[in-house]
Every structure is written in C-alpha cells, then in structure tokens.
Coordinates of C-alpha atoms in Angstrom, one line a residue:
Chain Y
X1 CA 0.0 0.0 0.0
X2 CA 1.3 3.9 -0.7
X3 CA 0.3 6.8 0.4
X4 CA 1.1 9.8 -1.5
X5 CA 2.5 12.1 1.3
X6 CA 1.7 15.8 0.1
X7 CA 5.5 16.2 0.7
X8 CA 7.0 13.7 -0.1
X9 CA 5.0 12.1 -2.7
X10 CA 4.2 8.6 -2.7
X11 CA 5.5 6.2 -0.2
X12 CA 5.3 2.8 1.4
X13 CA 3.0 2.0 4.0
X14 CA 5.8 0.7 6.2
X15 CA 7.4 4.6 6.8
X16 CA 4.1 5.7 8.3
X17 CA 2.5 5.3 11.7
X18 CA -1.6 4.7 12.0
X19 CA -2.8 6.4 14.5
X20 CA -6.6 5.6 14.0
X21 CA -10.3 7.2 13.8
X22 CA -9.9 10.7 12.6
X23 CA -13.2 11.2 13.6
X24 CA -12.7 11.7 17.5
X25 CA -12.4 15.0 19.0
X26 CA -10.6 15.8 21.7
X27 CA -12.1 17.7 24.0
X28 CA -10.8 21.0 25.6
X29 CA -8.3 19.8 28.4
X30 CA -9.5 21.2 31.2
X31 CA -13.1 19.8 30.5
X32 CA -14.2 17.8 33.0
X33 CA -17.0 15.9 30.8
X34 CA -16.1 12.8 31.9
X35 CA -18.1 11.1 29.3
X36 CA -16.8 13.4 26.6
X37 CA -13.5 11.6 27.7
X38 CA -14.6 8.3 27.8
X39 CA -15.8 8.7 24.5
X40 CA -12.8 10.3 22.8
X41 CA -9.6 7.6 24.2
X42 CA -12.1 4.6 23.9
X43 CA -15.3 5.2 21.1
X44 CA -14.2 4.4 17.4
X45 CA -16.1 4.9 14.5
X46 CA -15.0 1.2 12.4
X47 CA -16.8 1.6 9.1
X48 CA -16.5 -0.9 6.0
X49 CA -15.5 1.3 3.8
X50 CA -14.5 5.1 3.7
X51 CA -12.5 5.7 6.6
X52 CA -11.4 9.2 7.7
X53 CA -7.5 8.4 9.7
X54 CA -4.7 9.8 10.8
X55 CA -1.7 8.7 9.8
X56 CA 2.3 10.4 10.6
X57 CA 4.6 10.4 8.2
X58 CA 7.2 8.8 11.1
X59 CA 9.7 7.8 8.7
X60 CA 9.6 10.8 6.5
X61 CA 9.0 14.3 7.2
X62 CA 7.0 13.6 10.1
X63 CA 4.0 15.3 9.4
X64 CA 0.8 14.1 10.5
X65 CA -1.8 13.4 7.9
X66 CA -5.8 12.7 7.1
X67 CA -6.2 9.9 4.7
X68 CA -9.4 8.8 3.8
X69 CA -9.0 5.2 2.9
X70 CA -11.2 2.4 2.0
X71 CA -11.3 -0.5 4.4
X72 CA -12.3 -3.1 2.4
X73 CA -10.1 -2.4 -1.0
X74 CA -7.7 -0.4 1.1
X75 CA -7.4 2.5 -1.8
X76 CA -7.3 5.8 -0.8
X77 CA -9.1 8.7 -1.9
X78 CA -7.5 11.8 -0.5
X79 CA -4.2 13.1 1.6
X80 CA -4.0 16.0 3.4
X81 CA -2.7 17.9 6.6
X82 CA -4.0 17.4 9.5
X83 CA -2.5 20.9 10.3
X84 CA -4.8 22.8 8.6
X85 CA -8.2 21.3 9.9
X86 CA -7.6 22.1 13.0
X87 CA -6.4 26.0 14.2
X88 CA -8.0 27.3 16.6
X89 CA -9.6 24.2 18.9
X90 CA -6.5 22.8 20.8
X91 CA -3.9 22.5 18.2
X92 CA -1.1 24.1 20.5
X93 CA 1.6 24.0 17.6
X94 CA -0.7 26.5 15.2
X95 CA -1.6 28.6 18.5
X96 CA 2.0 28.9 19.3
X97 CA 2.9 29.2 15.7
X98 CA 0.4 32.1 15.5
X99 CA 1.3 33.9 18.2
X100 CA 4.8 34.0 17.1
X101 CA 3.5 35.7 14.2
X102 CA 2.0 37.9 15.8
X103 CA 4.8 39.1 17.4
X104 CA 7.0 39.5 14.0
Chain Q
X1 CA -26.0 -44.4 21.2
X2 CA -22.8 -42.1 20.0
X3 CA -23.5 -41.8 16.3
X4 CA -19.6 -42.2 15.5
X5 CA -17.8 -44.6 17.2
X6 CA -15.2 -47.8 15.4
X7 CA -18.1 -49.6 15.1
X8 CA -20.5 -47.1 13.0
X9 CA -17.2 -46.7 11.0
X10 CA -16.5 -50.2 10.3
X11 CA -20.4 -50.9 9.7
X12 CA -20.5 -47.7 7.0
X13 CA -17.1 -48.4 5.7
X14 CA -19.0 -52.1 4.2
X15 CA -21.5 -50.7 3.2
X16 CA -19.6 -48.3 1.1
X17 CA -20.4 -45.2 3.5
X18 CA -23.7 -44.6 1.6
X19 CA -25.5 -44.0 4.6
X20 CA -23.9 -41.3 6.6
X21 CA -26.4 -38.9 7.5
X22 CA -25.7 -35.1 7.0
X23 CA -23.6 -33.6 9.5
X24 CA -26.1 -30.9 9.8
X25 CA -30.0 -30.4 8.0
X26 CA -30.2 -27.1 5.8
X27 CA -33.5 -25.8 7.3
X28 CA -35.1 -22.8 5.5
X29 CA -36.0 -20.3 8.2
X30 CA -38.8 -20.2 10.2
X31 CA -40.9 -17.0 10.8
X32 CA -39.9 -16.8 14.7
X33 CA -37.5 -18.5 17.4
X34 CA -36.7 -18.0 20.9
X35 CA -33.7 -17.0 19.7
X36 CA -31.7 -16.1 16.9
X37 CA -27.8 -16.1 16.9
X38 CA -26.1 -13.8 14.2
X39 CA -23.0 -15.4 12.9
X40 CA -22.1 -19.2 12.1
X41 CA -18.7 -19.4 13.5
X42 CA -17.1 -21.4 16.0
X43 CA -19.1 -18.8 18.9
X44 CA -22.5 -18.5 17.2
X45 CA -22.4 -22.4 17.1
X46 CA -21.0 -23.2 20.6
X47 CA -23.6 -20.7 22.0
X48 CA -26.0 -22.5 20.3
X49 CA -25.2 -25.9 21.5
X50 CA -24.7 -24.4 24.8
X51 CA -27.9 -23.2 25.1
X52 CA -29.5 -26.5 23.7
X53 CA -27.5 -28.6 26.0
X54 CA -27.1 -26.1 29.1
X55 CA -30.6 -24.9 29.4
X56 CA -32.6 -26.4 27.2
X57 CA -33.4 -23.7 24.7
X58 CA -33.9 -25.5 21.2
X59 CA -35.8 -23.5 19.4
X60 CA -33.0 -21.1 18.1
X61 CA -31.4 -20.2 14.4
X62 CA -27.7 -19.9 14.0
X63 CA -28.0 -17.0 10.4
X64 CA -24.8 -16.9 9.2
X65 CA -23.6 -15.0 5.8
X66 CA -21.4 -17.1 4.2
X67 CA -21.0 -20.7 4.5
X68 CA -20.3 -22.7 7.9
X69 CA -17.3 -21.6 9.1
X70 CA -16.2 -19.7 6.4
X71 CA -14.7 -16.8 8.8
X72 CA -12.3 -16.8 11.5
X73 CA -12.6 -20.4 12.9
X74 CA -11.6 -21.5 9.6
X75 CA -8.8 -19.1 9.4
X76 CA -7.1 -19.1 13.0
X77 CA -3.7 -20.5 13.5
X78 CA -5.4 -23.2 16.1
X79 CA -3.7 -22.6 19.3
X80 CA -5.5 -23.2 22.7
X81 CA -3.6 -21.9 25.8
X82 CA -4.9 -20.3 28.8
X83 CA -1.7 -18.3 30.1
X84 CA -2.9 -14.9 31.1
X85 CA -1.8 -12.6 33.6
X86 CA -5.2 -10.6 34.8
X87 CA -7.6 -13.0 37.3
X88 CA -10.6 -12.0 35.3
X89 CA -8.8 -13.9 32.0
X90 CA -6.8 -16.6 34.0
X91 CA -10.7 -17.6 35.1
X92 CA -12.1 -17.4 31.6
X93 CA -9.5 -19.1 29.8
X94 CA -8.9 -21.8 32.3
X95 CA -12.7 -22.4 32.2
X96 CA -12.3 -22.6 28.3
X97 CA -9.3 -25.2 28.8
X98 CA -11.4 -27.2 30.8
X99 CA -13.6 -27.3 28.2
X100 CA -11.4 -28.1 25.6
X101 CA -10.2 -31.3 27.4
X102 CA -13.1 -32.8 27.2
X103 CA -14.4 -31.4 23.9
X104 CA -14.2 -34.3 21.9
X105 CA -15.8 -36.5 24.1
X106 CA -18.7 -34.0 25.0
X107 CA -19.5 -33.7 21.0
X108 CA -18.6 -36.9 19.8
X109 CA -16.6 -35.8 17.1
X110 CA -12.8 -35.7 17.4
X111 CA -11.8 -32.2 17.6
X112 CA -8.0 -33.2 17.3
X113 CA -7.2 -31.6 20.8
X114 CA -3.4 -31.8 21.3
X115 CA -1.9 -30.9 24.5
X116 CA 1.3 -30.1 22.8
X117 CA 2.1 -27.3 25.0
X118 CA 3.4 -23.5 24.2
X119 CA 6.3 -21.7 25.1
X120 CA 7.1 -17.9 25.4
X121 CA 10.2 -17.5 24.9
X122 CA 12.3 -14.6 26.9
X123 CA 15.1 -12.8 25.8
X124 CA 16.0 -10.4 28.4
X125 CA 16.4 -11.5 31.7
X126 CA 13.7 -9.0 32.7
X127 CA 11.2 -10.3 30.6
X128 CA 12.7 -13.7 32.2
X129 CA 11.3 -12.2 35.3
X130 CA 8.2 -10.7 34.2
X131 CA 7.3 -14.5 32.9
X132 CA 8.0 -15.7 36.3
X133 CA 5.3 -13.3 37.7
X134 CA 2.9 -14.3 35.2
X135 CA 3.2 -17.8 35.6
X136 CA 2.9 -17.4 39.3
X137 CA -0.2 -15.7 38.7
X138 CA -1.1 -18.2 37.0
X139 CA -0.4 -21.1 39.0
X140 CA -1.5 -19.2 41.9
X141 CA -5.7 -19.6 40.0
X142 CA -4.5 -23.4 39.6
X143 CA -3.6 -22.7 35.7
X144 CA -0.4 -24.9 35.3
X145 CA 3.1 -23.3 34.2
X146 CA 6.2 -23.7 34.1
X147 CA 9.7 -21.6 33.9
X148 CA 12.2 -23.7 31.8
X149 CA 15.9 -22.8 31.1
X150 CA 17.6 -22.4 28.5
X151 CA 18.8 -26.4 28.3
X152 CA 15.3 -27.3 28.6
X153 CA 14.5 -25.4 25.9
X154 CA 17.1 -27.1 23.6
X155 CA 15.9 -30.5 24.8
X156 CA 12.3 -29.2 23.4
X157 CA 12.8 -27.8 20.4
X158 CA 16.6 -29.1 18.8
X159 CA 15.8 -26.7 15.8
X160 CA 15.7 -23.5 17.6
X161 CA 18.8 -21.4 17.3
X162 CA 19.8 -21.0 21.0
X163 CA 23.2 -20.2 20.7
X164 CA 24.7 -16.3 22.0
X165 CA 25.2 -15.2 18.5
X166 CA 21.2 -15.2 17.8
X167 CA 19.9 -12.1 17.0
X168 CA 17.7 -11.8 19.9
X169 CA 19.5 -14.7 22.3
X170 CA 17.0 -16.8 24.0
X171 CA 17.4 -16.4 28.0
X172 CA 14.6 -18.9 29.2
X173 CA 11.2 -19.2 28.4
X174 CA 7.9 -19.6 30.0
X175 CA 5.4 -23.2 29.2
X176 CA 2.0 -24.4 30.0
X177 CA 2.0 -28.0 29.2
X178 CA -1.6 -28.2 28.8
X179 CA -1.9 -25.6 26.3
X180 CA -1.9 -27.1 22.7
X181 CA -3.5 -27.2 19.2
X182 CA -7.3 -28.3 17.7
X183 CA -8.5 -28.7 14.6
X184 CA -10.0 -25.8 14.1
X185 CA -12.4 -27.0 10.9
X186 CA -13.7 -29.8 13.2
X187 CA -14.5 -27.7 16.3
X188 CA -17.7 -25.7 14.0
X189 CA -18.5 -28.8 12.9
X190 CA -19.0 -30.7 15.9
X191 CA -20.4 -28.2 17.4
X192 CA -23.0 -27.4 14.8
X193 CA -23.8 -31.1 14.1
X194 CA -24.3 -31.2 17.9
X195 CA -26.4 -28.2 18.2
X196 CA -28.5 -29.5 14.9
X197 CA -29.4 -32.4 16.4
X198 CA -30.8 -30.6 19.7
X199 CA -32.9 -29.0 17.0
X200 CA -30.9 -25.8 16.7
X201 CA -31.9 -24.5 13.0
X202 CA -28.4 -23.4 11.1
X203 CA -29.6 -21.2 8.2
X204 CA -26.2 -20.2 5.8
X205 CA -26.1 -18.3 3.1
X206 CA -28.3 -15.8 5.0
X207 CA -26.9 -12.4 5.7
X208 CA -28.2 -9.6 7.7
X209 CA -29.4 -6.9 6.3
X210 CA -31.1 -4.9 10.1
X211 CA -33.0 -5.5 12.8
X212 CA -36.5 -5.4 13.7
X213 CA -38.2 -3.4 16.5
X214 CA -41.0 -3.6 18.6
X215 CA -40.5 0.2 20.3
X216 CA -37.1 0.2 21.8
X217 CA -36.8 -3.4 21.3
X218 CA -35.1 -5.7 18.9
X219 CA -37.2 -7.9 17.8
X220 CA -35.7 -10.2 15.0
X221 CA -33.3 -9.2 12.2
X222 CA -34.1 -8.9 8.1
X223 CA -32.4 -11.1 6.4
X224 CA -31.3 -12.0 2.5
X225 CA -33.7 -14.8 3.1
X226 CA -36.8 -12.8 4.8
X227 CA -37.8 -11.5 7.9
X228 CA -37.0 -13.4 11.1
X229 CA -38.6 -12.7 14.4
X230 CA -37.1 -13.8 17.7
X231 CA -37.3 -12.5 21.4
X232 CA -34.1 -12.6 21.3
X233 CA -30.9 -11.7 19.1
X234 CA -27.1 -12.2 19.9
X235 CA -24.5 -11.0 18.0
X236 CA -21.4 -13.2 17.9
X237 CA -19.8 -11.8 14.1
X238 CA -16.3 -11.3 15.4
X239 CA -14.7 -8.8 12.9
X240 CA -17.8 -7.6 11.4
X241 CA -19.4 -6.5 14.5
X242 CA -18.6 -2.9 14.1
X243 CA -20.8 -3.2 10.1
X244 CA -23.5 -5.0 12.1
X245 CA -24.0 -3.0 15.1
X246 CA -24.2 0.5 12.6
X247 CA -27.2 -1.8 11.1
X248 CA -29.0 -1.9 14.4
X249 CA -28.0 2.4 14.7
X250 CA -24.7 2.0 16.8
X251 CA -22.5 4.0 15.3
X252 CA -19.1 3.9 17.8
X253 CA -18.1 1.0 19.5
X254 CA -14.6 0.0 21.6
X255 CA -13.7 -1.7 18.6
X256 CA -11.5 -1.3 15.7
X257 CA -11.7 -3.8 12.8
X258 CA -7.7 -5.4 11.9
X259 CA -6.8 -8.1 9.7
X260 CA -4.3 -10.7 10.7
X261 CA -2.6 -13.0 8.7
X262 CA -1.3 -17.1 8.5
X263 CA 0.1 -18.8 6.9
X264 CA 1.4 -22.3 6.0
X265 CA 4.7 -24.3 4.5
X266 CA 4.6 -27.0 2.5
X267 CA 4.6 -30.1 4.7
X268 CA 8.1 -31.1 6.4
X269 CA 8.8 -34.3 8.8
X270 CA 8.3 -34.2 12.0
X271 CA 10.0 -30.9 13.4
X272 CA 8.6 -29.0 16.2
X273 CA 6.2 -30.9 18.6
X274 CA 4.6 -27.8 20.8
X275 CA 3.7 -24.3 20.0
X276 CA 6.5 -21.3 20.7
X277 CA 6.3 -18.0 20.7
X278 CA 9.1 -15.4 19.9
X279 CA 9.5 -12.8 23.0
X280 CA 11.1 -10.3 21.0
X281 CA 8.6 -9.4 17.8
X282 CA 5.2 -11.2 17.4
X283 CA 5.8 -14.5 15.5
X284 CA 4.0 -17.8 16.9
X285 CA 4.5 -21.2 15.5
X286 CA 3.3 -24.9 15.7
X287 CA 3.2 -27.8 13.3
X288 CA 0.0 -29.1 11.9
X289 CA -0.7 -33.3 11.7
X290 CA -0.3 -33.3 8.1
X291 CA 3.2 -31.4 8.9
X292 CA 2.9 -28.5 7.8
X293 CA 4.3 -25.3 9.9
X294 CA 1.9 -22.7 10.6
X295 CA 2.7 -19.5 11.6
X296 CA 1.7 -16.0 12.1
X297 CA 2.3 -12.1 14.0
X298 CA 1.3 -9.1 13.8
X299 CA -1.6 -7.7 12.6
X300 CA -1.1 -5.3 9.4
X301 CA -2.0 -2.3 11.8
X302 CA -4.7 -0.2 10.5
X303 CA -8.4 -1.0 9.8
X304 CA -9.3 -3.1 7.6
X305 CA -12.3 -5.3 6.7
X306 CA -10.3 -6.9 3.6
X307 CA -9.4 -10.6 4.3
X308 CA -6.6 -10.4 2.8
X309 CA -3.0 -8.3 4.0
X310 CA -0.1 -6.5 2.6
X311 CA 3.5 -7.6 2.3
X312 CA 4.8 -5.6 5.0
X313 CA 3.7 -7.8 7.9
X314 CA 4.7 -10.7 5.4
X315 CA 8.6 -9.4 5.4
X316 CA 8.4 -9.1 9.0
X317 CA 6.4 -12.4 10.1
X318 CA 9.2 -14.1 7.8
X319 CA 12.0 -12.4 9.4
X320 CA 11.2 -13.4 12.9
X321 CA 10.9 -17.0 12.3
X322 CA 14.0 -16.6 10.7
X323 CA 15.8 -15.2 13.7
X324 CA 14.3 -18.2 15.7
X325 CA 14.8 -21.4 13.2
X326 CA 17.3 -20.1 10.7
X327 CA 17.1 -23.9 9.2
X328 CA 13.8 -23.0 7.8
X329 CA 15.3 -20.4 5.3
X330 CA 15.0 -22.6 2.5
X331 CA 11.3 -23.8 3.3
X332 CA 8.5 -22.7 1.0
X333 CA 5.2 -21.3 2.1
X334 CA 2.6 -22.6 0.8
X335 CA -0.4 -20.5 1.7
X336 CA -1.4 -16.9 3.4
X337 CA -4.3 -15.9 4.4
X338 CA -6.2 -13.2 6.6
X339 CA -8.8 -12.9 8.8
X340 CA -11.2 -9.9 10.3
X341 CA -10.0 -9.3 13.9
X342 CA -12.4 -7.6 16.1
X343 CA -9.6 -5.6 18.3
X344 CA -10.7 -4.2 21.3
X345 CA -9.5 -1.0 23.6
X346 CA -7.9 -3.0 26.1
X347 CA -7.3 -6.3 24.1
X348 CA -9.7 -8.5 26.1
X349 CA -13.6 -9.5 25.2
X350 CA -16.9 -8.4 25.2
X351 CA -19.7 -10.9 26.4
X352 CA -22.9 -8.8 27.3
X353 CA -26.8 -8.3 27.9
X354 CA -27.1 -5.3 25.0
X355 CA -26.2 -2.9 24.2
X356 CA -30.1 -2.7 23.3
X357 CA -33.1 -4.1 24.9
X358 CA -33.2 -8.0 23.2
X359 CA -30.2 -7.9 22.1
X360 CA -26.8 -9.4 23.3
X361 CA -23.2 -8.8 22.3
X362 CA -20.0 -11.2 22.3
X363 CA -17.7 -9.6 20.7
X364 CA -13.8 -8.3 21.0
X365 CA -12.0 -11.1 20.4
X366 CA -8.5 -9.5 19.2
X367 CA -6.6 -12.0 17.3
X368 CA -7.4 -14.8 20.3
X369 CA -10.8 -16.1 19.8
X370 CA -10.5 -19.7 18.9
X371 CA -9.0 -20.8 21.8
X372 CA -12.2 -18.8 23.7
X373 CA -14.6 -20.8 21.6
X374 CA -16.0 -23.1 24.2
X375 CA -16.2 -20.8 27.2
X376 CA -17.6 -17.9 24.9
X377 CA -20.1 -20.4 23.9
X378 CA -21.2 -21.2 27.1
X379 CA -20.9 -17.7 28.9
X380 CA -22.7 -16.3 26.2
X381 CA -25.8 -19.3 26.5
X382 CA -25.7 -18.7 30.0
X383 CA -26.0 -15.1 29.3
X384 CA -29.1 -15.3 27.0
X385 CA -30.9 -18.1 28.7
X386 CA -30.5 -16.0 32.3
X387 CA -30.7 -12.7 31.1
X388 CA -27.4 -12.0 32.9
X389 CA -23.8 -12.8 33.1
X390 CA -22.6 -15.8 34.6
X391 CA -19.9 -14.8 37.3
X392 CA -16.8 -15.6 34.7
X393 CA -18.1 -13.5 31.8
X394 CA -19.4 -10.4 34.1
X395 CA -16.0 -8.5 34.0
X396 CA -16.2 -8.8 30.0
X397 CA -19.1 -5.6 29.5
X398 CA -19.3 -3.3 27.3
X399 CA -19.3 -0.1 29.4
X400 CA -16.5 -0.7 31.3
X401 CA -14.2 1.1 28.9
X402 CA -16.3 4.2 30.1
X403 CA -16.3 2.9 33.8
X404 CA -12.3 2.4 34.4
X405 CA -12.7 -1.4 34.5
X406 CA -10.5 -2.0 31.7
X407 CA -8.6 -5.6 31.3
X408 CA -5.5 -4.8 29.9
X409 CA -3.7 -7.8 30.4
X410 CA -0.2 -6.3 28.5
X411 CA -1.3 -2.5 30.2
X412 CA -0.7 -1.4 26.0
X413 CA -3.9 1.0 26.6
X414 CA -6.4 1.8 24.2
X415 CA -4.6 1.3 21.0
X416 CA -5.6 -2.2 19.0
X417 CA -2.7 -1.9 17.1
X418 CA -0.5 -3.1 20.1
X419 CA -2.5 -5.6 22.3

C-alpha cells in the first residue's frame, strides 16, 4: 500500500504510523466531561468502507496526515494535513505558531 | 448411542459409507424462534449448542452470511492456551481449557485436541522475570506453568537457534503443558452437528441486512432470506461486528476492525512438537498433523475489513521466524491468508446483555478467539438463557471502557494496534 505524502509524494506504508479514527475530537483539556472523555480515548467509528485516519509520516517528514482510505479495498481517496483542519480548537503548535507571528 | 464410534465406522465403511447422515440439516428459516444467533462461526455455534444442551433452549437459528465456518474459525492458526496474567482472563481461559479437554468427548466428534504445550520465549532477563510473575499468577488460579531454562528449551525444540550469536538470544522461556493445538475446521462442525441435532436450525447463506423493533426493542433481524422474528438476538460476528451494530444504529463501538494473517509451509517431517512463541517481535508457531508449519504475527496495523494483507507484515512475520529457526530459510510457504479481527480497547472481550433491549453482544476477540470458543459459547448461552452474566463473563461488559474497569492484560492501553 502507498500513500502519496503531500510532501514527499508517494511512499510505502511501512514509513508511516496509524494512529486511527480521525473522527474523534478531543475535547478541551480542562473539561471535565467525563463522558466526553470516555468517548474520545475509547469510542471508534470502524466503518466498511471510507475511513477518515490519521496517519504520521514517522519515517519521513513527520507530518501528521488525514487519509481517507477504504477499508475493504484499502485505496485511498485523498491526503491532506491534519495541520490545517484544526487552528484554533486545541492545536497548540498553530496557537503557538500564530502567536509567534504575531509578534513578527 | 454415540452416532460415531469404530463400530459405526466399520459398519459404513461395508457398506460403502452410503449411509452417513448429513452432519447438519439445511432448514429454510422459520418465521420466529426463541432466539436467533447472528454469525455461524465457532461462537454463534457453541452458543447454540450451549444453550441447547445447558438450558434447554432448542428453538433457536444460528443466520450466518457465508458458509459454515467460512470466517475466523476456519482461518485461526489453532492454538489453545490459557496463560494470562489478569484474574478476570486466567478464570475465563482456564474455564475454556477445561472445556477443551473434554471437547471431543462431550460432542462426539474428534476435535484433534493436542496438549502439545506452548512456550514464550524470553530474551531479556527481565522479561525472564516478568514471565516468572505471570506464571505465578497463573499457578496461583490453579492454571499450570512452568519456567524452563535455556537447556530445557534445547531439549524441546533441537531446531531453535539458541546459541549467544542469535539475534535476539533466548534467555529462558515460559510453558504451559496443557496448552496445545485443535483442529479448528472440526470444532464448528462438531459443534454445529451437535447443536443441529438438539434442534438448533443453522440457516447459511443468509446475511443480515437490520434488525426489527417492537418500540425500543429488537425484535428479530431482516435477512437476504426474509424476515426473522425472535425474542431474542445475539451477536457473535467477530470482525464484522462494528458493520452489524451501525445496522441496528450503533454507530461507535470500543472496537476497531484489523486483519491478521497465517500462513502455512509445504509439509516437512516431524519438526517441532509444541507451539512457541518469539519474546522479541510477534511471530508464533506450531506444526500441523499433516506437517505442515503454521505461523503468524502481527496484525497489518490499520483497519481493515479486507481478508486479505499486505506484504509488510509478510517481510516481517518471515523475518522473525527466521531469527528463531534459521534452518527454515529454504522452506517454502505454501499458503497466506487473513482474517477480520475484532480488536478491542484493552485487548480482552466483550460478552454482554445489550447494548439494546433483546439484544446481546460477544464480541472483542483480538486475534485470540478460537481458543475462547467453548467458554464464549457457554458464557454467552448462560447469558441469554438468564438474562445475565454468569460470574466468569461479568468482568467482559461493554461499558466498562467508560467505567475504568478495563482488562489490559499487556497494560498497552487503548490502542488495538499493540494488544
């Protein structure tokens, strides 16, 4: 299986590391919803067939990525950055990259 | 009378084994049952028989997709061991163990049970030492086990490269004697001829397509072969329980969908006579009657409903039986395959009133359902006939990944990809 990394370019399955549902939100850290919780570490959407996931480039430029994939013919539909989908809600690399900016 | 025995054999073999009966009927459904069972595998049918046998609940369907056994009892690599660390699966699998040892008798069909033993290797004298803790937990529930050395292990198994210049040098290793190998094929079969002739009806070819309701209530399933009704539905699909839980509207579920593959050599002489495991990857391995070695690892590591894998795992699954028999490198594989592995969040199962009212779940079995099959069976009959959990299966619930009662027997957390 390859994935075409939007660096990289396409690249064998065995230089990236799955880290699951991309469906999951995590909520804000110092909510105390415990079922909010719950739901996020252990709830898993497990569909035959499109599959929103996050992958990380581990062995390449170690970005982290949203690949929608098919489960049961394993081809994939689209790449992209996670980075970008989520500024603003608890990605503390954009916040920090942002403020930086600001500061420039 | 035992309808196999040497003298039905002799008598058939005369008369030119023309009058074997069918080791199961092929009823078309019925409109209604007590109960209906989703999924002809080696858990659907044991809970059937169970319930037949155990409490007297005949008038049950067993709907399964494909053909008998056409999923993971078929596919499994056969081993039966019951050497966990956590009391909650020490009891279970023990209980299954039990069962095993007496399977072939109890169905009267020979299931092959071999008490060959297996052995986890070590290769660090801490993990030496953490098998030492396991097995005491273990013998401490009355589960046998046993530390060997590294001699002892020599002794065992002559092919396995023990020497100081193996990649990963073997330090000692951990056995349970009583832990072996079945014929896998031959478990759903005695079991479903057994639960067929308590009446059970076992319906193949007959897929489900949803569930019926009466209010909040499940009241039978639609099927590729009609409506069934039934006051009651259990779910025992194994990797396809996350499709057939979205058809009855659950959409999440503590479960991720993995495949995991097998395979097979061509057939050498006699060569290893238990079942190891490698401490340092994931690579187990026995040797089958008809000789030959089957073997597996990991699973490929990201969801998949395909039974079939990619060539990573492959590479790798080779390479660490390599590192363990390097006399094998010349041996050629005959087969792979993969299966649908239900993984859970904490790597141990799910055997349950619910999720919905009428409905029960079993469920979760990671890569290590086949040696569950008999005590699944009959936790999940007891389950169904007595609308609760019997005390062995009541740590196994659904909710307790949101209720901190997790059984993470290698504390990996909840990540499927490394239980």
């Amino acid at each position: 299986m390859l994935i075409t990394c939007p660096y990289c370019g396409p690249r064998d399955v065995i230089e990236f590391t799955y880290q699951g549902d991309g469906n999951r939100e995590r909520p804000d850290p110092a909510s105390q919803n415990f079922e909010a919780w719950n739901a996020y570490v252990y709830d898993r959407l497990n569909p035959a067939g499109d599959h929103n996931e996050i992958w990380q480039h581990s062995g390449g430029c170690r970005t982290h990525l949203r690949v929608v994939r098919n489960t049961l013919t394993h081809e994939i539909s689209s790449v992209a950055f996670v980075r970008g989908d989520h500024q603003g809600r608890g990605d503390h690399g954009s916040a920090a990259r942002r403020k930086a900016e600001d500061k420039s | 009378m035992a309808e196999y025995s040497a003298f039905s054999l002799l008598a058939n073999a005369l008369k030119g084994n023309k009058d074997w009966k069918p080791a199961w009927r092929k009823p078309d459904p019925k409109a209604s049952y007590d109960v209906i069972i989703i999924g002809g595998g080696g858990h659907g049918l044991a809970t059937a028989y169970y319930l037949a046998k155990e409490h007297g609940i005949t008038n049950v369907a067993v709907v399964e997709k494909g053909w008998l056994g056409s999923g993971n009892v078929g596919r499994n690599t056969t081993a039966v061991r019951s050497n966990y660390l956590l009391p909650a699966n020490t009891r279970f699998y023990e209980h299954s163990m039990k069962l095993w040892e007496n399977l072939s008798h109890e169905l009267n069909y020979n299931v092959m049970f071999s008490q060959r033993g297996c052995l986890n290797l070590a290769h660090t004298p801490a993990q030496f030492d953490d098998y030492a803790r396991r097995g005491n937990a273990m013998r401490h529930l009355g589960v046998d086990a046993e530390l060997m050395t590294k001699a002892e292990i020599k002794r065992l198994i002559p092919a396995l490269d023990i020497s100081d210049s193996a990649r990963f040098p073997v330090v000692g290793g951990l056995m349970q004697r009583r832990a072996g190998t079945a014929r896998h094929d031959a478990v759903a079969w005695g079991y479903a001829r057994g639960a067929d002739r308590r009446g059970v009806d076992i319906i193949e070819n007959c897929e489900v397509t949803g569930f019926l309701r009466d209010g909040d209530r499940i009241s039978g399933v639609t099927t590729s072969r009609g409506d069934i009704r039934a006051r009651k539905v259990a779910v025992a699909v194994a990797g396809s329980t996350g499709r057939v839980m979205q058809l009855a509207g659950i959409e999440t579920m503590p479960i991720e969908s993995h495949v995991l593959q097998a395979f097979v050599t061509e057939s050498l002489k006699p060569f290893i006579d238990t079942v190891v495991t490698f401490g340092m990857g994931h690579f187990y391995m026995s040797q089958s009657d008809k000789g030959g070695l089957i073997y597996g690892g990991d699973i490929d590591g990201y969801n998949s409903y395909a039974q079939r894998g990619n060539l990573p795992v492959v590479d790798e699954v080779m390479s660490e039986m390599l590192a363990l028999f390097p006399g094998l490198a010349r041996v050629r594989m005959l087969r792979s395959w993969g299966g649908v592995c239900d993984m859970s969040m904490d790597g141990s199962p799910i055997i349950t009133t619910g999720p919905l009212p009428g409905m029960y779940l079993n469920c979760g079995w990671c890569y290590g359902g086949f040696k569950a099959t008999p005590a699944s069976g009959w936790c999940f009959a007891w389950t169904i006939a007595k609308d609760q959990p019997h005390d062995l299966n009541a740590p196994f619930t659904l909710d307790r990944f949101h209720r901190g009662l997790v059984i993470d027997d290698k504390g990996q957390g909840a990540n499927p990809r490394l239980h």
